[in-house]
Amino acid sequence: MEWGRFVQRLVFTMPVHELGHAVTAWLCGFGAMPTVWVTLTSDERGLIAPLAVLAALAWMIYRGWQLESRALLAAGGMVLLLQAVMTLGISEDTATALIIFGGDGMGLVLAILLMGSFFFGKGTQLYKGSLRWGFVAIGAGAFVDINATWWLARRDPSEIPFTTRENGMESDALRLVSNYGWTEAALVNRHILACLACMAVLMLVYVWGVRKAWMKTQALESR
């Protein structure tokens, strides 16, 4: 069982977790590079990361306007607003703590985006090919693993991942408690809240996808 969970974490969770750190850093205005088991993050905010994110979001909004896609326009606008708050509205110290939390916190968001992509992009290679099935597998594997970690920690505080590697690098949980003053209860509750919020969003996407498929089937049968 432990070996199976290690493989699951290595193949599915680790890439999503490290990308979660990086995406949070980019939204906060920090440069970041996700690698195996660690994300390299700049010590302070810069110009390249926020401008790159701004350019990507501007392109996303422009494509939404071209395609007359309200969903794409809304998504681009919301992420743009989020970037403005995270880059301009919070201190670097708070942003650093948020980046650490983002490994699992933003990782959960990325996991449901991967799973939710199953219902979107019809007519694209993502939908026609097998890529969306791979995204579902990666997202589901990461989502289940991250959820399991914090639900176990909720029942038993000894399950909180307070670890230190041989090179002296502390785990995210240990850094948040030791360096940023988070209590164990706050640490667990914030991760659980993120888990519940993501599960609620995923359920809404699933219901929407099933309803859309049902309506299409009904329309075909009525012809």
mmCIF file of N, CA and C in Angstrom, residues 23-30 45 79-91 95 98-99 106:
data_model
loop_
_atom_site.group_PDB
_atom_site.id
_atom_site.type_symbol
_atom_site.label_atom_id
_atom_site.label_comp_id
_atom_site.label_asym_id
_atom_site.label_seq_id
_atom_site.Cartn_x
_atom_site.Cartn_y
_atom_site.Cartn_z
ATOM 1 N N VAL A 23 2.489 28.227 -10.214
ATOM 2 C CA VAL A 23 1.364 29.061 -10.655
ATOM 3 C C VAL A 23 1.038 30.114 -9.603
ATOM 4 N N THR A 24 1.045 29.714 -8.339
ATOM 5 C CA THR A 24 0.793 30.684 -7.270
ATOM 6 C C THR A 24 1.853 31.772 -7.263
ATOM 7 N N ALA A 25 3.106 31.365 -7.452
ATOM 8 C CA ALA A 25 4.199 32.345 -7.494
ATOM 9 C C ALA A 25 4.020 33.317 -8.656
ATOM 10 N N TRP A 26 3.679 32.800 -9.821
ATOM 11 C CA TRP A 26 3.492 33.674 -10.990
ATOM 12 C C TRP A 26 2.370 34.670 -10.754
ATOM 13 N N LEU A 27 1.269 34.210 -10.158
ATOM 14 C CA LEU A 27 0.146 35.106 -9.892
ATOM 15 C C LEU A 27 0.504 36.159 -8.840
ATOM 16 N N CYS A 28 1.458 35.825 -7.972
ATOM 17 C CA CYS A 28 1.894 36.766 -6.930
ATOM 18 C C CYS A 28 3.015 37.683 -7.415
ATOM 19 N N GLY A 29 3.462 37.512 -8.655
ATOM 20 C CA GLY A 29 4.493 38.383 -9.194
ATOM 21 C C GLY A 29 5.911 37.880 -9.023
ATOM 22 N N PHE A 30 6.073 36.625 -8.613
ATOM 23 C CA PHE A 30 7.402 36.038 -8.415
ATOM 24 C C PHE A 30 7.759 35.144 -9.596
ATOM 25 N N ARG A 45 9.605 39.952 -5.726
ATOM 26 C CA ARG A 45 8.834 40.167 -6.940
ATOM 27 C C ARG A 45 9.687 40.832 -8.024
ATOM 28 N N VAL A 79 -9.214 35.581 -13.593
ATOM 29 C CA VAL A 79 -7.810 35.322 -13.274
ATOM 30 C C VAL A 79 -7.008 36.627 -13.301
ATOM 31 N N LEU A 80 -7.371 37.533 -14.197
ATOM 32 C CA LEU A 80 -6.702 38.837 -14.250
ATOM 33 C C LEU A 80 -6.931 39.607 -12.952
ATOM 34 N N LEU A 81 -8.162 39.568 -12.454
ATOM 35 C CA LEU A 81 -8.473 40.217 -11.183
ATOM 36 C C LEU A 81 -7.711 39.563 -10.040
ATOM 37 N N LEU A 82 -7.637 38.221 -10.077
ATOM 38 C CA LEU A 82 -6.905 37.490 -9.054
ATOM 39 C C LEU A 82 -5.429 37.864 -9.076
ATOM 40 N N GLN A 83 -4.855 37.977 -10.268
ATOM 41 C CA GLN A 83 -3.453 38.369 -10.380
ATOM 42 C C GLN A 83 -3.223 39.758 -9.796
ATOM 43 N N ALA A 84 -4.131 40.693 -10.076
ATOM 44 C CA ALA A 84 -3.988 42.057 -9.568
ATOM 45 C C ALA A 84 -3.979 42.068 -8.040
ATOM 46 N N VAL A 85 -4.874 41.293 -7.438
ATOM 47 C CA VAL A 85 -4.944 41.240 -5.972
ATOM 48 C C VAL A 85 -3.690 40.594 -5.392
ATOM 49 N N MET A 86 -3.269 39.466 -5.985
ATOM 50 C CA MET A 86 -2.143 38.715 -5.430
ATOM 51 C C MET A 86 -0.797 39.399 -5.681
ATOM 52 N N THR A 87 -0.713 40.177 -6.753
ATOM 53 C CA THR A 87 0.545 40.859 -7.061
ATOM 54 C C THR A 87 0.637 42.223 -6.390
ATOM 55 N N LEU A 88 -0.469 42.953 -6.364
ATOM 56 C CA LEU A 88 -0.451 44.328 -5.869
ATOM 57 C C LEU A 88 -1.097 44.496 -4.489
ATOM 58 N N GLY A 89 -1.911 43.536 -4.104
ATOM 59 C CA GLY A 89 -2.703 43.727 -2.894
ATOM 60 C C GLY A 89 -2.194 43.064 -1.633
ATOM 61 N N ILE A 90 -1.179 42.210 -1.729
ATOM 62 C CA ILE A 90 -0.661 41.543 -0.531
ATOM 63 C C ILE A 90 0.843 41.742 -0.437
ATOM 64 N N SER A 91 1.366 41.654 0.779
ATOM 65 C CA SER A 91 2.796 41.851 1.000
ATOM 66 C C SER A 91 3.591 40.659 0.483
ATOM 67 N N ALA A 95 2.635 36.753 0.474
ATOM 68 C CA ALA A 95 2.692 36.050 -0.811
ATOM 69 C C ALA A 95 3.565 34.803 -0.722
ATOM 70 N N LEU A 98 1.689 32.136 0.908
ATOM 71 C CA LEU A 98 0.664 31.652 -0.019
ATOM 72 C C LEU A 98 1.269 30.733 -1.071
ATOM 73 N N ILE A 99 2.485 31.049 -1.509
ATOM 74 C CA ILE A 99 3.172 30.198 -2.490
ATOM 75 C C ILE A 99 3.459 28.828 -1.891
ATOM 76 N N MET A 106 -3.179 25.262 -4.561
ATOM 77 C CA MET A 106 -3.335 25.473 -5.997
ATOM 78 C C MET A 106 -3.263 24.145 -6.740
#
